[in-house]
GROMACS .gro file of C-alpha atoms in nm:
model
  381
    1MET     CA    1  -0.024   0.002   0.006
    2THR     CA    2   0.118   0.347  -0.099
    3ARG     CA    3   0.187   0.653   0.149
    4TRP     CA    4  -0.107   0.810  -0.024
    5LYS     CA    5  -0.354   0.522   0.045
    6LEU     CA    6  -0.213   0.430   0.378
    7ALA     CA    7  -0.301   0.812   0.468
    8ALA     CA    8  -0.644   0.808   0.302
    9ALA     CA    9  -0.728   0.487   0.486
   10SER     CA   10  -0.621   0.666   0.808
   11GLY     CA   11  -0.844   0.926   0.757
   12ALA     CA   12  -1.152   0.715   0.688
   13LEU     CA   13  -1.046   0.509   1.026
   14ALA     CA   14  -1.038   0.831   1.228
   15LEU     CA   15  -1.397   0.945   1.083
   16ALA     CA   16  -1.557   0.593   1.173
   17ALA     CA   17  -1.406   0.624   1.487
   18GLY     CA   18  -1.594   0.967   1.565
   19CYS     CA   19  -1.255   1.202   1.520
   20GLY     CA   20  -1.310   1.474   1.279
   21GLY     CA   21  -1.684   1.351   1.144
   22SER     CA   22  -2.000   1.409   1.306
   23SER     CA   23  -1.925   1.512   1.684
   24GLY     CA   24  -2.075   1.613   2.007
   25ALA     CA   25  -1.949   1.960   1.984
   26THR     CA   26  -2.211   2.237   1.956
   27LEU     CA   27  -2.119   2.480   1.692
   28THR     CA   28  -2.247   2.815   1.643
   29GLY     CA   29  -2.163   3.073   1.386
   30HIS     CA   30  -1.963   3.377   1.449
   31THR     CA   31  -2.144   3.675   1.604
   32PRO     CA   32  -2.047   3.932   1.343
   33ALA     CA   33  -1.756   4.173   1.445
   34VAL     CA   34  -1.761   4.552   1.359
   35SER     CA   35  -1.892   4.553   0.997
   36GLY     CA   36  -1.612   4.532   0.761
   37SER     CA   37  -1.322   4.560   1.004
   38GLU     CA   38  -1.212   4.198   0.988
   39ASP     CA   39  -1.320   3.850   0.930
   40PRO     CA   40  -1.302   3.626   1.218
   41ASP     CA   41  -1.133   3.278   1.185
   42GLY     CA   42  -1.322   2.961   1.226
   43GLN     CA   43  -1.628   2.894   1.432
   44VAL     CA   44  -1.744   2.969   1.752
   45ILE     CA   45  -1.689   2.646   1.997
   46THR     CA   46  -1.932   2.640   2.277
   47SER     CA   47  -1.969   2.316   2.448
   48VAL     CA   48  -1.957   1.955   2.437
   49THR     CA   49  -2.284   1.732   2.456
   50GLU     CA   50  -2.182   1.344   2.463
   51GLN     CA   51  -1.830   1.183   2.527
   52GLY     CA   52  -1.645   0.974   2.261
   53ALA     CA   53  -1.309   0.926   2.049
   54GLY     CA   54  -1.219   1.324   2.007
   55PRO     CA   55  -1.078   1.376   2.369
   56LYS     CA   56  -0.862   1.059   2.357
   57ALA     CA   57  -0.771   1.149   2.023
   58ALA     CA   58  -0.675   1.508   2.121
   59SER     CA   59  -0.416   1.382   2.418
   60PRO     CA   60  -0.113   1.187   2.285
   61SER     CA   61   0.171   1.125   2.569
   62PRO     CA   62   0.357   1.423   2.640
   63LEU     CA   63   0.628   1.503   2.439
   64PRO     CA   64   0.931   1.500   2.600
   65SER     CA   65   1.110   1.859   2.662
   66PRO     CA   66   1.316   1.958   2.396
   67THR     CA   67   1.708   1.952   2.518
   68ALA     CA   68   1.846   2.189   2.200
   69SER     CA   69   1.703   2.383   1.915
   70ARG     CA   70   1.622   2.193   1.612
   71LYS     CA   71   1.570   2.537   1.418
   72PRO     CA   72   1.797   2.518   1.065
   73GLN     CA   73   1.969   2.830   0.973
   74PRO     CA   74   1.755   3.063   0.738
   75ARG     CA   75   1.832   3.062   0.345
   76ASP     CA   76   2.079   3.276   0.193
   77LEU     CA   77   1.852   3.531   0.022
   78SER     CA   78   2.117   3.673  -0.195
   79GLY     CA   79   2.219   3.338  -0.393
   80GLY     CA   80   1.911   3.177  -0.617
   81VAL     CA   81   1.801   3.151  -0.991
   82THR     CA   82   1.799   3.493  -1.189
   83THR     CA   83   1.706   3.364  -1.510
   84PRO     CA   84   1.422   3.515  -1.673
   85PRO     CA   85   1.077   3.441  -1.504
   86GLN     CA   86   0.870   3.171  -1.669
   87ASN     CA   87   0.531   3.300  -1.550
   88LYS     CA   88   0.328   3.598  -1.410
   89TYR     CA   89   0.402   3.449  -1.066
   90GLU     CA   90   0.760   3.419  -1.090
   91GLU     CA   91   0.769   3.756  -1.232
   92ALA     CA   92   0.552   3.874  -0.924
   93ALA     CA   93   0.796   3.735  -0.714
   94ASP     CA   94   1.105   3.905  -0.904
   95GLN     CA   95   0.886   4.217  -0.894
   96ALA     CA   96   0.870   4.180  -0.490
   97VAL     CA   97   1.227   4.112  -0.449
   98ALA     CA   98   1.325   4.419  -0.638
   99ARG     CA   99   1.132   4.652  -0.389
  100GLY     CA  100   1.315   4.524  -0.091
  101MET     CA  101   1.075   4.242   0.014
  102THR     CA  102   1.119   3.876   0.125
  103VAL     CA  103   0.915   3.639  -0.074
  104TRP     CA  104   0.756   3.322   0.044
  105VAL     CA  105   0.571   3.069  -0.194
  106GLU     CA  106   0.210   3.033  -0.104
  107ALA     CA  107   0.105   2.688  -0.250
  108ASP     CA  108  -0.206   2.424  -0.135
  109LEU     CA  109   0.019   2.122  -0.149
  110ARG     CA  110  -0.222   1.967   0.077
  111LYS     CA  111  -0.490   1.932  -0.177
  112GLN     CA  112  -0.266   1.800  -0.441
  113TRP     CA  113  -0.115   1.541  -0.212
  114GLN     CA  114  -0.487   1.407  -0.141
  115ALA     CA  115  -0.522   1.401  -0.527
  116GLY     CA  116  -0.240   1.128  -0.546
  117PRO     CA  117   0.140   1.116  -0.655
  118ALA     CA  118   0.097   1.246  -0.983
  119ALA     CA  119  -0.085   1.567  -0.894
  120PHE     CA  120   0.176   1.618  -0.583
  121GLU     CA  121   0.489   1.583  -0.806
  122ALA     CA  122   0.354   1.827  -1.069
  123ALA     CA  123   0.289   2.085  -0.774
  124ILE     CA  124   0.650   2.016  -0.656
  125ALA     CA  125   0.793   2.074  -1.016
  126LYS     CA  126   0.590   2.413  -1.042
  127ILE     CA  127   0.679   2.540  -0.703
  128LYS     CA  128   1.031   2.431  -0.752
  129GLY     CA  129   1.020   2.738  -1.051
  130ILE     CA  130   0.954   2.981  -0.753
  131ALA     CA  131   1.123   2.861  -0.462
  132GLN     CA  132   1.477   2.858  -0.621
  133ARG     CA  133   1.477   3.223  -0.696
  134LYS     CA  134   1.686   3.467  -0.589
  135GLY     CA  135   1.520   3.642  -0.243
  136VAL     CA  136   1.271   3.384  -0.175
  137ALA     CA  137   1.279   3.238   0.156
  138GLY     CA  138   1.051   2.906   0.145
  139VAL     CA  139   0.748   2.786   0.088
  140LYS     CA  140   0.387   2.776   0.266
  141ILE     CA  141   0.255   2.384   0.222
  142ALA     CA  142  -0.098   2.415   0.376
  143ASP     CA  143  -0.345   2.661   0.489
  144GLU     CA  144  -0.485   2.578   0.852
  145LEU     CA  145  -0.381   2.226   0.812
  146GLY     CA  146  -0.589   1.992   0.996
  147TYR     CA  147  -0.876   2.224   1.003
  148ASN     CA  148  -1.202   2.113   0.813
  149ASP     CA  149  -0.973   2.028   0.521
  150GLY     CA  150  -1.017   1.640   0.511
  151MET     CA  151  -0.714   1.616   0.717
  152ASP     CA  152  -0.894   1.448   1.010
  153SER     CA  153  -0.618   1.215   1.195
  154PRO     CA  154  -0.241   1.266   1.337
  155ALA     CA  155  -0.115   0.976   1.150
  156GLN     CA  156  -0.302   1.171   0.803
  157ILE     CA  157  -0.116   1.501   0.862
  158LYS     CA  158   0.278   1.354   0.976
  159ALA     CA  159   0.208   1.168   0.648
  160PHE     CA  160   0.147   1.477   0.457
  161LEU     CA  161   0.432   1.700   0.610
  162ALA     CA  162   0.693   1.413   0.568
  163ASP     CA  163   0.616   1.342   0.232
  164SER     CA  164   0.626   1.719   0.161
  165ALA     CA  165   0.952   1.807   0.303
  166ARG     CA  166   1.125   1.537   0.170
  167ALA     CA  167   1.014   1.633  -0.184
  168LEU     CA  168   1.062   2.008  -0.115
  169ARG     CA  169   1.408   1.970   0.043
  170LYS     CA  170   1.505   1.762  -0.280
  171ALA     CA  171   1.374   2.017  -0.538
  172VAL     CA  172   1.508   2.336  -0.318
  173PRO     CA  173   1.770   2.175  -0.070
  174ASP     CA  174   1.784   2.533   0.147
  175THR     CA  175   1.436   2.610   0.148
  176GLN     CA  176   1.228   2.691   0.479
  177ILE     CA  177   0.870   2.514   0.500
  178MET     CA  178   0.609   2.686   0.652
  179VAL     CA  179   0.271   2.576   0.776
  180ASP     CA  180  -0.037   2.785   0.876
  181PHE     CA  181  -0.210   2.610   1.192
  182TYR     CA  182  -0.521   2.750   1.329
  183VAL     CA  183  -0.538   2.576   1.678
  184PRO     CA  184  -0.900   2.616   1.853
  185THR     CA  185  -0.785   2.542   2.197
  186LEU     CA  186  -0.583   2.864   2.227
  187GLY     CA  187  -0.905   3.070   2.137
  188CYS     CA  188  -1.031   2.939   2.472
  189GLN     CA  189  -0.801   3.093   2.684
  190PRO     CA  190  -0.567   2.825   2.814
  191GLY     CA  191  -0.548   2.803   3.201
  192SER     CA  192  -0.929   2.957   3.246
  193VAL     CA  193  -1.131   2.777   3.488
  194HIS     CA  194  -1.421   2.995   3.381
  195PRO     CA  195  -1.684   2.750   3.282
  196LYS     CA  196  -1.726   2.840   2.938
  197ALA     CA  197  -1.337   2.886   2.866
  198VAL     CA  198  -1.344   2.489   3.009
  199SER     CA  199  -1.635   2.388   2.756
  200CYS     CA  200  -1.450   2.571   2.472
  201ALA     CA  201  -1.142   2.400   2.494
  202GLU     CA  202  -1.353   2.074   2.576
  203ALA     CA  203  -1.537   2.103   2.261
  204ALA     CA  204  -1.251   2.225   2.053
  205ASN     CA  205  -1.065   1.896   2.156
  206TRP     CA  206  -1.375   1.685   2.071
  207LYS     CA  207  -1.437   1.836   1.715
  208TYR     CA  208  -1.064   1.868   1.608
  209PRO     CA  209  -0.809   1.633   1.811
  210GLN     CA  210  -0.607   1.635   1.502
  211ILE     CA  211  -0.492   1.981   1.597
  212SER     CA  212  -0.491   1.986   1.952
  213LEU     CA  213  -0.247   2.131   2.137
  214GLY     CA  214  -0.083   1.789   2.265
  215ASN     CA  215  -0.075   1.671   1.852
  216VAL     CA  216   0.069   2.000   1.734
  217ASP     CA  217   0.356   1.933   2.007
  218TYR     CA  218   0.425   1.630   1.791
  219TYR     CA  219   0.420   1.793   1.418
  220LEU     CA  220   0.658   2.068   1.543
  221ALA     CA  221   0.878   1.840   1.693
  222GLY     CA  222   0.879   1.617   1.396
  223GLY     CA  223   1.160   1.796   1.169
  224ASN     CA  224   0.941   1.849   0.907
  225ILE     CA  225   0.819   2.215   0.956
  226ASP     CA  226   1.106   2.534   0.993
  227VAL     CA  227   0.823   2.837   1.016
  228LEU     CA  228   0.478   2.754   1.216
  229ASN     CA  229   0.230   3.038   1.088
  230LEU     CA  230  -0.007   3.033   1.362
  231SER     CA  231  -0.329   3.169   1.426
  232THR     CA  232  -0.445   3.150   1.817
  233ALA     CA  233  -0.833   3.158   1.674
  234ILE     CA  234  -0.905   3.451   1.893
  235GLN     CA  235  -1.287   3.501   1.882
  236THR     CA  236  -1.519   3.806   1.863
  237ASP     CA  237  -1.571   4.064   2.144
  238ASP     CA  238  -1.878   3.962   2.228
  239VAL     CA  239  -1.788   3.597   2.315
  240TYR     CA  240  -1.527   3.682   2.531
  241ARG     CA  241  -1.722   3.952   2.729
  242ALA     CA  242  -1.997   3.675   2.782
  243TRP     CA  243  -1.719   3.510   2.966
  244GLY     CA  244  -1.596   3.847   3.180
  245THR     CA  245  -1.296   3.870   2.981
  246THR     CA  246  -1.146   4.031   2.690
  247ARG     CA  247  -0.953   3.948   2.349
  248ALA     CA  248  -0.610   4.098   2.469
  249ILE     CA  249  -0.626   3.885   2.770
  250THR     CA  250  -0.729   3.566   2.584
  251GLN     CA  251  -0.459   3.636   2.318
  252ARG     CA  252  -0.184   3.661   2.613
  253ALA     CA  253  -0.320   3.360   2.753
  254ALA     CA  254  -0.285   3.194   2.461
  255TRP     CA  255   0.067   3.305   2.379
  256THR     CA  256   0.158   3.245   2.741
  257GLU     CA  257   0.059   2.885   2.667
  258VAL     CA  258   0.286   2.847   2.336
  259SER     CA  259   0.562   2.968   2.513
  260ALA     CA  260   0.535   2.701   2.797
  261ARG     CA  261   0.526   2.464   2.544
  262ARG     CA  262   0.858   2.574   2.393
  263TRP     CA  263   0.715   2.547   2.041
  264ALA     CA  264   0.997   2.802   1.943
  265TYR     CA  265   1.260   2.527   2.037
  266TYR     CA  266   1.164   2.381   1.698
  267VAL     CA  267   1.080   2.622   1.446
  268THR     CA  268   1.030   2.979   1.404
  269ILE     CA  269   0.714   3.105   1.490
  270PHE     CA  270   0.504   3.389   1.284
  271ALA     CA  271   0.159   3.504   1.407
  272ARG     CA  272  -0.134   3.506   1.198
  273ARG     CA  273  -0.486   3.713   1.157
  274GLY     CA  274  -0.710   3.787   0.878
  275LEU     CA  275  -0.805   4.188   0.903
  276ALA     CA  276  -0.908   4.232   0.518
  277HIS     CA  277  -1.227   4.377   0.483
  278PRO     CA  278  -1.488   4.387   0.171
  279GLY     CA  279  -1.554   4.781   0.066
  280ALA     CA  280  -1.405   5.046   0.320
  281PHE     CA  281  -1.272   4.967   0.670
  282ASP     CA  282  -1.524   5.098   0.846
  283GLY     CA  283  -1.369   5.143   1.190
  284ASP     CA  284  -1.225   5.465   1.348
  285ARG     CA  285  -0.820   5.479   1.483
  286ALA     CA  286  -0.916   5.364   1.792
  287ARG     CA  287  -1.038   4.997   1.663
  288ALA     CA  288  -0.775   4.984   1.404
  289GLU     CA  289  -0.524   5.007   1.705
  290ASP     CA  290  -0.713   4.786   1.929
  291LEU     CA  291  -0.685   4.529   1.614
  292GLY     CA  292  -0.314   4.608   1.583
  293SER     CA  293  -0.227   4.602   1.968
  294VAL     CA  294  -0.441   4.210   2.009
  295PHE     CA  295  -0.307   4.073   1.657
  296ILE     CA  296   0.037   4.238   1.627
  297ASP     CA  297   0.194   4.390   1.958
  298ILE     CA  298   0.086   4.066   2.198
  299PRO     CA  299   0.210   3.827   1.965
  300LYS     CA  300   0.548   4.060   1.935
  301SER     CA  301   0.562   4.100   2.310
  302PHE     CA  302   0.606   3.702   2.305
  303GLY     CA  303   0.885   3.720   2.030
  304VAL     CA  304   0.755   3.610   1.745
  305GLY     CA  305   0.943   3.653   1.430
  306ALA     CA  306   0.673   3.805   1.244
  307THR     CA  307   0.318   3.875   1.191
  308ASP     CA  308   0.099   3.770   0.894
  309VAL     CA  309  -0.176   3.983   0.811
  310TRP     CA  310  -0.430   3.835   0.551
  311THR     CA  311  -0.468   3.984   0.275
  312TRP     CA  312  -0.377   4.251   0.051
  313ARG     CA  313  -0.665   4.160  -0.231
  314GLN     CA  314  -0.860   3.862  -0.314
  315ALA     CA  315  -1.188   3.734  -0.397
  316TYR     CA  316  -1.391   3.597  -0.088
  317LYS     CA  317  -1.726   3.507  -0.001
  318ASN     CA  318  -1.858   3.684  -0.307
  319ASP     CA  319  -1.669   4.013  -0.289
  320THR     CA  320  -1.329   4.140  -0.235
  321TYR     CA  321  -1.140   4.163   0.059
  322ARG     CA  322  -0.874   4.414   0.099
  323LEU     CA  323  -0.636   4.587   0.361
  324MET     CA  324  -0.685   4.913   0.203
  325ASP     CA  325  -0.980   5.055   0.068
  326PRO     CA  326  -1.065   5.017  -0.289
  327GLY     CA  327  -0.852   5.221  -0.537
  328MET     CA  328  -0.547   5.196  -0.273
  329LYS     CA  329  -0.680   5.449  -0.062
  330SER     CA  330  -0.565   5.469   0.316
  331ASN     CA  331  -0.766   5.393   0.591
  332PRO     CA  332  -0.717   5.391   0.979
  333LEU     CA  333  -0.621   5.012   0.958
  334TRP     CA  334  -0.375   5.062   0.695
  335ASP     CA  335  -0.220   5.388   0.883
  336ALA     CA  336  -0.239   5.148   1.193
  337LEU     CA  337   0.026   4.892   1.004
  338LEU     CA  338   0.213   5.169   0.858
  339ALA     CA  339   0.294   5.305   1.194
  340ARG     CA  340   0.393   4.953   1.293
  341ARG     CA  341   0.631   4.940   0.999
  342LYS     CA  342   0.800   5.230   1.052
  343ALA     CA  343   0.863   5.112   1.410
  344GLY     CA  344   1.032   4.825   1.287
  345ASP     CA  345   0.791   4.568   1.307
  346ARG     CA  346   0.841   4.263   1.059
  347LEU     CA  347   0.498   4.224   0.860
  348MET     CA  348   0.420   3.994   0.558
  349THR     CA  349   0.092   3.943   0.377
  350HIS     CA  350  -0.049   3.742   0.085
  351PHE     CA  351  -0.051   3.855  -0.270
  352THR     CA  352  -0.148   3.684  -0.614
  353PRO     CA  353  -0.086   3.833  -0.982
  354SER     CA  354  -0.448   3.737  -1.045
  355SER     CA  355  -0.598   3.976  -0.827
  356VAL     CA  356  -0.460   4.339  -0.830
  357GLU     CA  357  -0.617   4.682  -0.758
  358ARG     CA  358  -0.419   4.838  -1.070
  359SER     CA  359  -0.115   4.655  -1.131
  360VAL     CA  360   0.141   4.414  -1.032
  361PRO     CA  361   0.461   4.682  -1.020
  362GLU     CA  362   0.193   4.946  -0.864
  363ASP     CA  363   0.027   4.724  -0.625
  364LEU     CA  364   0.347   4.581  -0.493
  365SER     CA  365   0.529   4.918  -0.475
  366VAL     CA  366   0.237   5.015  -0.220
  367LEU     CA  367   0.228   4.688  -0.043
  368SER     CA  368   0.585   4.704   0.010
  369THR     CA  369   0.600   5.050   0.218
  370VAL     CA  370   0.423   4.817   0.489
  371PHE     CA  371   0.523   4.466   0.435
  372THR     CA  372   0.863   4.320   0.488
  373ASP     CA  373   0.756   3.979   0.330
  374VAL     CA  374   0.492   3.905   0.096
  375LEU     CA  375   0.366   3.521   0.015
  376ILE     CA  376   0.340   3.507  -0.358
  377ALA     CA  377   0.071   3.250  -0.496
  378ALA     CA  378   0.243   2.951  -0.681
  379GLY     CA  379  -0.059   2.890  -0.930
  380THR     CA  380  -0.069   2.538  -0.825
  381GLY     CA  381  -0.479   2.553  -0.804
   0.00000   0.00000   0.00000
């Protein structure tokens, strides 16, 4: 049996056991944030209504404390291929590097891996063309891995990470491998004894055992990830108000937990949050500063390497989401991001040459005034 068939079988067994399929967790839609101000990640997880296999799968044996860092040396960005670009994605990468930005390749290898070896190998070949270019630091291989994407068991996720790391390190030996993880339990205020926080964590481990804190420990220690792009699953103000707390307090609790688990011994950690909005940003300066404080300043105070702010411009939910207002007009959110860049923050966003406000050169020129790093689509589908 090939490793692709084995991984698929693992996922099927997990679903049959109740891990990642129909669960006893009660899920409700997010209470909308201030209109247009941000796009909250995921669903609100409120309670567990029955017991089952989820909590057991979410609690592997504790990982031994690391004795030494396993983080690799970053790629030498002054090297790499400088031949003429072969497509619009390589051209966009070169344009971004010319504007002083560090480029990361954004590819959904998960989808191609699930499709089988032929699709996976074709995607690796396409990614190589961009990843080997001058100024490209690494490749993001999955978005919110394990979260509603069909990757429903730890065995399946470990197999995907191992296959991807092996293939990419062979294709581009010094590239860094980045993975997005959205970890629901971190949004449940780790350490809190409030009944709603406890129920939230129990429900998260029921519904998503494959991305429990204990399982993420193992993924990061496995040597197949260089950069963790982490969403702490912070929910809306209204959720935490009902708990008698705030998003800022919960964010600090989440990063305290990350620090206690010593993930930074294994990988470089970036924070991640979606702050793009449809239409014009309708929050005021105070709202923009609150977003910057919770999602950039607090993670920075815990030593994160950068903050990924989704997204420059992208079609989403039957609309176009942006960080600026239409026509590349500034707004309080953009001003808050610009102030942090001027203060020395390392900020990253997402860009595809298929979705621009004016043109690739003009968009990247404005984008580079705020962002030091940019994830550029690989065109892998």
